[in-house]
Amino acid sequence: MREFKKTAGALLALAAAGPALAEKTIPTATRVVDPAAGWDHLWREVLIDITVIGIIFALVTAYLIWKYRRRPGNEQGNAPRLSAAAAVGWVLIPTFVFMADDFYLAANGWQLWNTFREVPADRLEVRLESGMYSWDYTYPNGVQTQNELKVPAGKPVLLRMTSRDTLHSHYIPDFRVKEDSMPGRVTYLWFYPQQPGTHVVTCTEYCGVMHSYMAGHVVVLPPAEYQAWYEAEGAKVEKAAAPAETVTKTPA
Amino acid sequence: MNLKEWIFTTDHKRVGILYLIGSIAAFGVAGIMALLMRAELSAIGPTVTADPTTYNVWLYAHGAIMILGFQIPALTGFFANYCIPLMIGAKDVAFPRVNALSVWLFYVGVILALLTFFIPDPPDVLWTGYPPYSTITAGNTALYSFTVLILGFASIIGGVNFLTTVAFMRAPGLTWGKLNIFVWCILGAFVMQLIFVPVLGSAVTLISFDKYLGTHFFDPAMGGDVLTYQNLFWFYSHPAVYVIFLPFIGVVFEIIATFARNPVFNYKAAVYGGIGGIVLISGEVWIHHLYVSGMPDWLRIGQMVSTLLISVPVGLLVISLVGTLYKGAISFETPMLYALGVVFLFLIGGLTGIPLAITALTVNLSETYYVVGHFHYVMAVAGTFAIFGGVYYWFPKMSGRMYNELWGKIGFWITFVGVNIVFWTMMDIGARIGLPRRYYDYAQFPEAAGAQHLMTVGAVILGVGFVIALLNWIIGAARGPKAGDNPWGSPSLEWSTVSPPPHGNWPSPPSVGEDWSPYAHGRR
């Protein structure tokens, strides 16, 4: 019954925009697994899978083409009539093999999908508002940056994303992750930066004329350096906010 | 006098040839767009045009015209019109005048699409037309909507016509179990068109309502939802892939059976398992276009499974195709080269689609050049090769003359080399560095420059191959040697009449015997 309610609720959320606006609870991961490493692993596995299938099919086809080419003494096709049992076998056996491979890949894919969607509890949470044509990040202490996301090494980063105009998609190729942002909904993605360095962020949902120029960076800093930057910037925000409060109080 | 006869014709063969001329013209225009885009991308920074909007208009025109103006009309307009009445032994289609209406509408649609290049503020919404951008752009979204609606309507009335024709106008003795695979493929394709085109029609109508009439279907500020459009759009546009796939694989079946002089291997498995399975699953997989669009997680996982299961009917069709070669007597004229080319290209395209079925892998792969390479292999290039092979195959029937075999083969090999240079490279850089598609410029990916340059060279090569094929047809139709009625020695009914067939197709309606089959090559 609870399952049914969950499904019905999700269907309702699909139908109406209102409920989608409310932020869904994000599932929590019990341990920290790097989704990018998981992606590389599954990608390699699937590449081997499809390469083997492809080579088998290509070799069989090439052999048949060569072996049964038309030549003197082989002017007419001579395919044997399939018996009913053979016809059924040629359906059931391939179906079974394909489905076995499908479900194997689906199981692995589902597991990795959970890694991408379940976010570790110990994390840095940043809000992202995308717009034509910039990425605007807001940190928990109110610090705002544009087109540059500074994060500490060794801590999972969760982005809660929305858009103020058209569709955008926040893609970080080095961390193998993207998700669309759009007006009226809040979506999320997370990644796990482990070494200091700079990584390209780029837009992968056609958003307008300057789509291909909507790029920025993720800058991964050593934790101490990040903390120093974060606190210094946070202090600036507090200073800027203090007089603003007195101003708003005066007319009331 | 002649032109008027052609415009007001109700003969299915002439309607078909009109479809062919229109769709090949559309192919030429959309192909030029592709070359312009490749030229623009050959180096980082502005090269051909300094205005990204111009590039985006090419991108829109290339996608929309190739799919809606070339592939679907060539396959379900030209091949269906020309071949189906001949294959089932009918004098014409069930509603010849409705048929003429459908080709007129098709021409209106193509002219609308070509207006893109003559109006101020042409559409720049890609062939997908996603809101909110399509409702706020300065580009003309209405032109996009009307083009889609007109071409969709042409296709729907074609569908009604062909389903009726095959159901009621088969020759005496021609039972359902003896239909050509191509006829089954067209039936499957039109069943999907009838179910799904109205959904696309409603989607593109609603974006024009939003943009011009002030409604708010896709405006979240007023209670609308942007994702609804993407669902409606792909609910049609994924089945549309099979609307292209089924007829083109049907053409390949006909060619391979004829040139291997063999019956189709496991016919019933191909028809019920393959074609039936695809029609059945086609409407349950569209979410794989929305894997990273913010859909609920349970839906993404559910449709990952249904998407992977597409491998079952597709696998059965491929086994039937390859099995048809077994103990055959295979010869390698131009149509067969194209057909075997399709098998090869489709194998690569189909298998590289498996990673894209897996939700977790698409968080990196989706919207990159990998996707572009994949769908060009599996649908764009494989489909176009099948169309070219099919035109070569039925060329002697249509014109009564023979094309030049040597130039046919040269054209094939040039195109084949070109497409593999372009689209293999595309998949490679997409998967390796994540280069996003739909980019006018790619300064943030300097490592892609070499590959982009290589692809531009490949695009020119494949363009040369297509031009050779087109010239071969034109010269062959005008001056080729007489071909005879049945140059390939096929028992299928369309070869039993004279070339080219007269109005009414046969002096008296044909009937077939108990042991006849379109693939019974001089045996039993």
PDB file of C-alpha atoms in Angstrom, chain B residues 125-342:
ATOM      1  CA  VAL B 125      14.845  25.943 -31.747  1.00  0.00           C
ATOM      2  CA  LEU B 126      16.492  22.719 -33.021  1.00  0.00           C
ATOM      3  CA  TRP B 127      14.221  19.991 -34.279  1.00  0.00           C
ATOM      4  CA  THR B 128      13.148  19.392 -30.654  1.00  0.00           C
ATOM      5  CA  GLY B 129      11.756  22.893 -29.951  1.00  0.00           C
ATOM      6  CA  TYR B 130      12.095  22.661 -26.164  1.00  0.00           C
ATOM      7  CA  PRO B 131      10.440  25.412 -24.117  1.00  0.00           C
ATOM      8  CA  PRO B 132      11.137  27.764 -22.380  1.00  0.00           C
ATOM      9  CA  TYR B 133      13.637  28.759 -25.095  1.00  0.00           C
ATOM     10  CA  SER B 134      11.216  28.126 -27.967  1.00  0.00           C
ATOM     11  CA  THR B 135       8.631  30.397 -26.313  1.00  0.00           C
ATOM     12  CA  ILE B 136      11.012  33.334 -25.708  1.00  0.00           C
ATOM     13  CA  THR B 137      13.324  33.225 -28.742  1.00  0.00           C
ATOM     14  CA  ALA B 138      13.239  35.920 -31.402  1.00  0.00           C
ATOM     15  CA  GLY B 139      13.207  33.060 -33.935  1.00  0.00           C
ATOM     16  CA  ASN B 140       9.964  32.083 -35.629  1.00  0.00           C
ATOM     17  CA  THR B 141       8.660  29.143 -33.593  1.00  0.00           C
ATOM     18  CA  ALA B 142       5.355  29.187 -35.500  1.00  0.00           C
ATOM     19  CA  LEU B 143       7.109  28.172 -38.718  1.00  0.00           C
ATOM     20  CA  TYR B 144       8.515  25.160 -36.873  1.00  0.00           C
ATOM     21  CA  SER B 145       5.080  24.237 -35.491  1.00  0.00           C
ATOM     22  CA  PHE B 146       3.326  24.523 -38.854  1.00  0.00           C
ATOM     23  CA  THR B 147       6.026  22.554 -40.668  1.00  0.00           C
ATOM     24  CA  VAL B 148       5.679  19.711 -38.178  1.00  0.00           C
ATOM     25  CA  LEU B 149       1.863  19.816 -38.284  1.00  0.00           C
ATOM     26  CA  ILE B 150       1.639  19.775 -42.091  1.00  0.00           C
ATOM     27  CA  LEU B 151       4.177  16.977 -42.547  1.00  0.00           C
ATOM     28  CA  GLY B 152       2.572  15.020 -39.704  1.00  0.00           C
ATOM     29  CA  PHE B 153      -0.850  15.374 -41.295  1.00  0.00           C
ATOM     30  CA  ALA B 154       0.499  14.210 -44.672  1.00  0.00           C
ATOM     31  CA  SER B 155       1.906  11.157 -42.946  1.00  0.00           C
ATOM     32  CA  ILE B 156      -1.287  10.325 -41.055  1.00  0.00           C
ATOM     33  CA  ILE B 157      -3.482  10.313 -44.138  1.00  0.00           C
ATOM     34  CA  GLY B 158      -0.834   8.221 -45.882  1.00  0.00           C
ATOM     35  CA  GLY B 159      -1.061   5.786 -42.987  1.00  0.00           C
ATOM     36  CA  VAL B 160      -4.847   5.401 -43.203  1.00  0.00           C
ATOM     37  CA  ASN B 161      -4.470   4.786 -46.910  1.00  0.00           C
ATOM     38  CA  PHE B 162      -1.831   2.074 -46.665  1.00  0.00           C
ATOM     39  CA  LEU B 163      -3.394   0.179 -43.768  1.00  0.00           C
ATOM     40  CA  THR B 164      -6.631   0.020 -45.799  1.00  0.00           C
ATOM     41  CA  THR B 165      -4.800  -0.926 -48.991  1.00  0.00           C
ATOM     42  CA  VAL B 166      -2.937  -3.846 -47.442  1.00  0.00           C
ATOM     43  CA  ALA B 167      -5.981  -5.050 -45.520  1.00  0.00           C
ATOM     44  CA  PHE B 168      -8.399  -5.122 -48.459  1.00  0.00           C
ATOM     45  CA  MET B 169      -6.557  -5.033 -51.771  1.00  0.00           C
ATOM     46  CA  ARG B 170      -4.187  -8.001 -51.685  1.00  0.00           C
ATOM     47  CA  ALA B 171      -4.195 -10.206 -54.796  1.00  0.00           C
ATOM     48  CA  PRO B 172      -6.219 -13.423 -54.633  1.00  0.00           C
ATOM     49  CA  GLY B 173      -4.183 -16.068 -52.811  1.00  0.00           C
ATOM     50  CA  LEU B 174      -1.823 -13.545 -51.232  1.00  0.00           C
ATOM     51  CA  THR B 175      -2.380 -14.295 -47.551  1.00  0.00           C
ATOM     52  CA  TRP B 176      -0.949 -12.305 -44.625  1.00  0.00           C
ATOM     53  CA  GLY B 177       1.764 -14.931 -44.150  1.00  0.00           C
ATOM     54  CA  LYS B 178       3.035 -14.308 -47.696  1.00  0.00           C
ATOM     55  CA  LEU B 179       3.456 -10.557 -47.536  1.00  0.00           C
ATOM     56  CA  ASN B 180       6.898  -9.134 -48.218  1.00  0.00           C
ATOM     57  CA  ILE B 181       8.752  -8.211 -45.015  1.00  0.00           C
ATOM     58  CA  PHE B 182       8.815  -4.656 -46.338  1.00  0.00           C
ATOM     59  CA  VAL B 183       4.998  -4.572 -46.362  1.00  0.00           C
ATOM     60  CA  TRP B 184       4.894  -5.699 -42.735  1.00  0.00           C
ATOM     61  CA  CYS B 185       7.477  -3.049 -41.846  1.00  0.00           C
ATOM     62  CA  ILE B 186       5.374  -0.325 -43.455  1.00  0.00           C
ATOM     63  CA  LEU B 187       2.292  -1.576 -41.592  1.00  0.00           C
ATOM     64  CA  GLY B 188       4.200  -1.429 -38.303  1.00  0.00           C
ATOM     65  CA  ALA B 189       5.538   2.033 -39.088  1.00  0.00           C
ATOM     66  CA  PHE B 190       2.099   3.428 -39.957  1.00  0.00           C
ATOM     67  CA  VAL B 191       0.454   1.913 -36.882  1.00  0.00           C
ATOM     68  CA  MET B 192       3.022   3.856 -34.848  1.00  0.00           C
ATOM     69  CA  GLN B 193       2.517   7.034 -36.910  1.00  0.00           C
ATOM     70  CA  LEU B 194      -1.251   6.880 -36.306  1.00  0.00           C
ATOM     71  CA  ILE B 195      -0.801   6.397 -32.560  1.00  0.00           C
ATOM     72  CA  PHE B 196       2.004   8.849 -31.891  1.00  0.00           C
ATOM     73  CA  VAL B 197       1.945  11.713 -34.441  1.00  0.00           C
ATOM     74  CA  PRO B 198      -1.095  13.371 -32.776  1.00  0.00           C
ATOM     75  CA  VAL B 199       0.931  13.653 -29.558  1.00  0.00           C
ATOM     76  CA  LEU B 200       3.691  15.528 -31.370  1.00  0.00           C
ATOM     77  CA  GLY B 201       1.054  17.674 -33.049  1.00  0.00           C
ATOM     78  CA  SER B 202      -0.374  18.674 -29.678  1.00  0.00           C
ATOM     79  CA  ALA B 203       3.082  19.411 -28.261  1.00  0.00           C
ATOM     80  CA  VAL B 204       4.155  21.781 -31.042  1.00  0.00           C
ATOM     81  CA  THR B 205       0.705  23.401 -31.089  1.00  0.00           C
ATOM     82  CA  LEU B 206       0.971  24.137 -27.374  1.00  0.00           C
ATOM     83  CA  ILE B 207       4.357  25.859 -27.677  1.00  0.00           C
ATOM     84  CA  SER B 208       2.948  28.151 -30.345  1.00  0.00           C
ATOM     85  CA  PHE B 209      -0.074  28.845 -28.071  1.00  0.00           C
ATOM     86  CA  ASP B 210       2.352  29.683 -25.268  1.00  0.00           C
ATOM     87  CA  LYS B 211       4.444  31.948 -27.426  1.00  0.00           C
ATOM     88  CA  TYR B 212       1.803  33.784 -29.464  1.00  0.00           C
ATOM     89  CA  LEU B 213      -1.515  33.467 -27.618  1.00  0.00           C
ATOM     90  CA  GLY B 214      -0.330  33.961 -24.052  1.00  0.00           C
ATOM     91  CA  THR B 215      -1.190  30.539 -22.634  1.00  0.00           C
ATOM     92  CA  HIS B 216       1.021  29.018 -19.932  1.00  0.00           C
ATOM     93  CA  PHE B 217       1.217  25.291 -20.558  1.00  0.00           C
ATOM     94  CA  PHE B 218       4.995  25.268 -20.100  1.00  0.00           C
ATOM     95  CA  ASP B 219       5.423  28.336 -17.872  1.00  0.00           C
ATOM     96  CA  PRO B 220       6.116  27.310 -14.252  1.00  0.00           C
ATOM     97  CA  ALA B 221       5.496  30.840 -12.988  1.00  0.00           C
ATOM     98  CA  MET B 222       1.835  30.356 -13.948  1.00  0.00           C
ATOM     99  CA  GLY B 223       1.454  26.726 -12.913  1.00  0.00           C
ATOM    100  CA  GLY B 224       2.731  25.125 -16.091  1.00  0.00           C
ATOM    101  CA  ASP B 225       5.613  22.684 -16.346  1.00  0.00           C
ATOM    102  CA  VAL B 226       8.541  22.704 -18.767  1.00  0.00           C
ATOM    103  CA  LEU B 227       9.058  18.947 -18.534  1.00  0.00           C
ATOM    104  CA  THR B 228       5.585  18.186 -19.920  1.00  0.00           C
ATOM    105  CA  TYR B 229       6.709  19.286 -23.361  1.00  0.00           C
ATOM    106  CA  GLN B 230       9.745  17.013 -23.341  1.00  0.00           C
ATOM    107  CA  ASN B 231       7.545  14.072 -22.416  1.00  0.00           C
ATOM    108  CA  LEU B 232       5.028  14.815 -25.160  1.00  0.00           C
ATOM    109  CA  PHE B 233       7.752  15.425 -27.726  1.00  0.00           C
ATOM    110  CA  TRP B 234       9.686  12.215 -27.075  1.00  0.00           C
ATOM    111  CA  PHE B 235       6.529  10.165 -26.675  1.00  0.00           C
ATOM    112  CA  TYR B 236       6.280  10.677 -30.436  1.00  0.00           C
ATOM    113  CA  SER B 237       9.866  11.159 -31.388  1.00  0.00           C
ATOM    114  CA  HIS B 238      11.259   7.959 -30.014  1.00  0.00           C
ATOM    115  CA  PRO B 239       8.698   5.838 -31.908  1.00  0.00           C
ATOM    116  CA  ALA B 240       9.610   8.061 -34.883  1.00  0.00           C
ATOM    117  CA  VAL B 241      13.024   6.417 -34.793  1.00  0.00           C
ATOM    118  CA  TYR B 242      11.283   3.097 -35.401  1.00  0.00           C
ATOM    119  CA  VAL B 243       9.059   4.695 -38.042  1.00  0.00           C
ATOM    120  CA  ILE B 244      12.345   5.267 -39.860  1.00  0.00           C
ATOM    121  CA  PHE B 245      13.996   2.031 -38.751  1.00  0.00           C
ATOM    122  CA  LEU B 246      11.271  -0.453 -39.741  1.00  0.00           C
ATOM    123  CA  PRO B 247      10.843   0.630 -43.383  1.00  0.00           C
ATOM    124  CA  PHE B 248      14.580   0.908 -43.932  1.00  0.00           C
ATOM    125  CA  ILE B 249      15.267  -2.520 -42.502  1.00  0.00           C
ATOM    126  CA  GLY B 250      12.358  -3.767 -44.673  1.00  0.00           C
ATOM    127  CA  VAL B 251      14.097  -2.419 -47.767  1.00  0.00           C
ATOM    128  CA  VAL B 252      17.301  -4.160 -46.658  1.00  0.00           C
ATOM    129  CA  PHE B 253      15.383  -7.438 -46.210  1.00  0.00           C
ATOM    130  CA  GLU B 254      14.094  -7.234 -49.788  1.00  0.00           C
ATOM    131  CA  ILE B 255      17.541  -6.518 -51.209  1.00  0.00           C
ATOM    132  CA  ILE B 256      19.354  -9.201 -49.220  1.00  0.00           C
ATOM    133  CA  ALA B 257      16.767 -11.893 -50.001  1.00  0.00           C
ATOM    134  CA  THR B 258      16.980 -11.070 -53.712  1.00  0.00           C
ATOM    135  CA  PHE B 259      20.755 -10.935 -53.993  1.00  0.00           C
ATOM    136  CA  ALA B 260      21.292 -13.998 -51.796  1.00  0.00           C
ATOM    137  CA  ARG B 261      18.517 -15.782 -53.770  1.00  0.00           C
ATOM    138  CA  ASN B 262      17.172 -17.095 -50.504  1.00  0.00           C
ATOM    139  CA  PRO B 263      13.919 -16.854 -48.544  1.00  0.00           C
ATOM    140  CA  VAL B 264      13.977 -14.662 -45.438  1.00  0.00           C
ATOM    141  CA  PHE B 265      15.364 -16.672 -42.537  1.00  0.00           C
ATOM    142  CA  ASN B 266      12.711 -17.402 -39.879  1.00  0.00           C
ATOM    143  CA  TYR B 267      10.069 -15.146 -41.484  1.00  0.00           C
ATOM    144  CA  LYS B 268       7.544 -15.471 -38.643  1.00  0.00           C
ATOM    145  CA  ALA B 269      10.118 -14.561 -35.997  1.00  0.00           C
ATOM    146  CA  ALA B 270      11.023 -11.442 -37.982  1.00  0.00           C
ATOM    147  CA  VAL B 271       7.375 -10.433 -38.441  1.00  0.00           C
ATOM    148  CA  TYR B 272       5.829 -11.229 -35.082  1.00  0.00           C
ATOM    149  CA  GLY B 273       8.878 -11.095 -32.818  1.00  0.00           C
ATOM    150  CA  GLY B 274      10.871  -8.408 -34.584  1.00  0.00           C
ATOM    151  CA  ILE B 275       8.394  -5.985 -36.138  1.00  0.00           C
ATOM    152  CA  GLY B 276       5.583  -6.742 -33.664  1.00  0.00           C
ATOM    153  CA  GLY B 277       7.942  -6.509 -30.710  1.00  0.00           C
ATOM    154  CA  ILE B 278       9.237  -3.123 -31.793  1.00  0.00           C
ATOM    155  CA  VAL B 279       5.732  -1.700 -32.275  1.00  0.00           C
ATOM    156  CA  LEU B 280       4.798  -3.045 -28.853  1.00  0.00           C
ATOM    157  CA  ILE B 281       7.793  -1.637 -26.933  1.00  0.00           C
ATOM    158  CA  SER B 282       8.176   1.587 -28.962  1.00  0.00           C
ATOM    159  CA  GLY B 283       5.869   3.603 -26.716  1.00  0.00           C
ATOM    160  CA  GLU B 284       7.470   2.590 -23.397  1.00  0.00           C
ATOM    161  CA  VAL B 285      11.026   3.833 -23.807  1.00  0.00           C
ATOM    162  CA  TRP B 286      10.864   7.602 -24.381  1.00  0.00           C
ATOM    163  CA  ILE B 287      12.259   8.450 -20.940  1.00  0.00           C
ATOM    164  CA  HIS B 288      15.725   7.434 -22.135  1.00  0.00           C
ATOM    165  CA  HIS B 289      15.800  10.824 -23.867  1.00  0.00           C
ATOM    166  CA  LEU B 290      15.118  12.420 -20.457  1.00  0.00           C
ATOM    167  CA  TYR B 291      17.581  10.484 -18.287  1.00  0.00           C
ATOM    168  CA  VAL B 292      19.261  13.705 -17.115  1.00  0.00           C
ATOM    169  CA  SER B 293      16.246  16.011 -17.436  1.00  0.00           C
ATOM    170  CA  GLY B 294      15.034  15.789 -13.863  1.00  0.00           C
ATOM    171  CA  MET B 295      12.481  12.992 -14.198  1.00  0.00           C
ATOM    172  CA  PRO B 296      11.605  10.893 -11.116  1.00  0.00           C
ATOM    173  CA  ASP B 297      14.214   8.220 -10.376  1.00  0.00           C
ATOM    174  CA  TRP B 298      11.818   5.260 -10.522  1.00  0.00           C
ATOM    175  CA  LEU B 299      10.765   6.212 -14.047  1.00  0.00           C
ATOM    176  CA  ARG B 300      14.360   6.500 -15.199  1.00  0.00           C
ATOM    177  CA  ILE B 301      15.165   3.030 -13.868  1.00  0.00           C
ATOM    178  CA  GLY B 302      11.962   1.454 -15.232  1.00  0.00           C
ATOM    179  CA  GLN B 303      12.536   2.692 -18.741  1.00  0.00           C
ATOM    180  CA  MET B 304      16.184   1.672 -18.613  1.00  0.00           C
ATOM    181  CA  VAL B 305      14.906  -1.906 -18.490  1.00  0.00           C
ATOM    182  CA  SER B 306      12.360  -1.436 -21.291  1.00  0.00           C
ATOM    183  CA  THR B 307      14.991   0.307 -23.401  1.00  0.00           C
ATOM    184  CA  LEU B 308      17.456  -2.545 -22.967  1.00  0.00           C
ATOM    185  CA  LEU B 309      14.704  -5.005 -23.944  1.00  0.00           C
ATOM    186  CA  ILE B 310      14.513  -3.380 -27.402  1.00  0.00           C
ATOM    187  CA  SER B 311      17.598  -5.508 -28.081  1.00  0.00           C
ATOM    188  CA  VAL B 312      15.333  -8.588 -28.265  1.00  0.00           C
ATOM    189  CA  PRO B 313      13.147  -7.673 -31.300  1.00  0.00           C
ATOM    190  CA  VAL B 314      16.042  -5.860 -32.966  1.00  0.00           C
ATOM    191  CA  GLY B 315      18.254  -8.901 -32.391  1.00  0.00           C
ATOM    192  CA  LEU B 316      15.631 -11.174 -33.971  1.00  0.00           C
ATOM    193  CA  LEU B 317      15.514  -8.945 -37.050  1.00  0.00           C
ATOM    194  CA  VAL B 318      19.306  -8.927 -37.362  1.00  0.00           C
ATOM    195  CA  ILE B 319      19.428 -12.718 -37.008  1.00  0.00           C
ATOM    196  CA  SER B 320      16.820 -13.024 -39.761  1.00  0.00           C
ATOM    197  CA  LEU B 321      18.839 -10.700 -41.975  1.00  0.00           C
ATOM    198  CA  VAL B 322      22.154 -12.439 -41.457  1.00  0.00           C
ATOM    199  CA  GLY B 323      20.514 -15.877 -41.529  1.00  0.00           C
ATOM    200  CA  THR B 324      19.139 -15.095 -44.993  1.00  0.00           C
ATOM    201  CA  LEU B 325      22.739 -15.212 -46.251  1.00  0.00           C
ATOM    202  CA  TYR B 326      23.159 -18.822 -45.066  1.00  0.00           C
ATOM    203  CA  LYS B 327      23.489 -21.188 -48.044  1.00  0.00           C
ATOM    204  CA  GLY B 328      22.668 -18.332 -50.386  1.00  0.00           C
ATOM    205  CA  ALA B 329      24.117 -17.453 -53.763  1.00  0.00           C
ATOM    206  CA  ILE B 330      25.237 -13.954 -52.956  1.00  0.00           C
ATOM    207  CA  SER B 331      26.165 -11.424 -55.636  1.00  0.00           C
ATOM    208  CA  PHE B 332      27.383  -7.918 -54.953  1.00  0.00           C
ATOM    209  CA  GLU B 333      25.683  -5.392 -57.200  1.00  0.00           C
ATOM    210  CA  THR B 334      25.344  -1.836 -55.884  1.00  0.00           C
ATOM    211  CA  PRO B 335      22.021  -2.349 -54.012  1.00  0.00           C
ATOM    212  CA  MET B 336      23.526  -5.318 -52.151  1.00  0.00           C
ATOM    213  CA  LEU B 337      26.614  -3.315 -51.202  1.00  0.00           C
ATOM    214  CA  TYR B 338      24.360  -0.675 -49.666  1.00  0.00           C
ATOM    215  CA  ALA B 339      22.288  -3.341 -47.894  1.00  0.00           C
ATOM    216  CA  LEU B 340      25.346  -5.053 -46.419  1.00  0.00           C
ATOM    217  CA  GLY B 341      26.644  -1.604 -45.527  1.00  0.00           C
ATOM    218  CA  VAL B 342      23.454  -1.041 -43.564  1.00  0.00           C
TER     219      VAL B 342
END
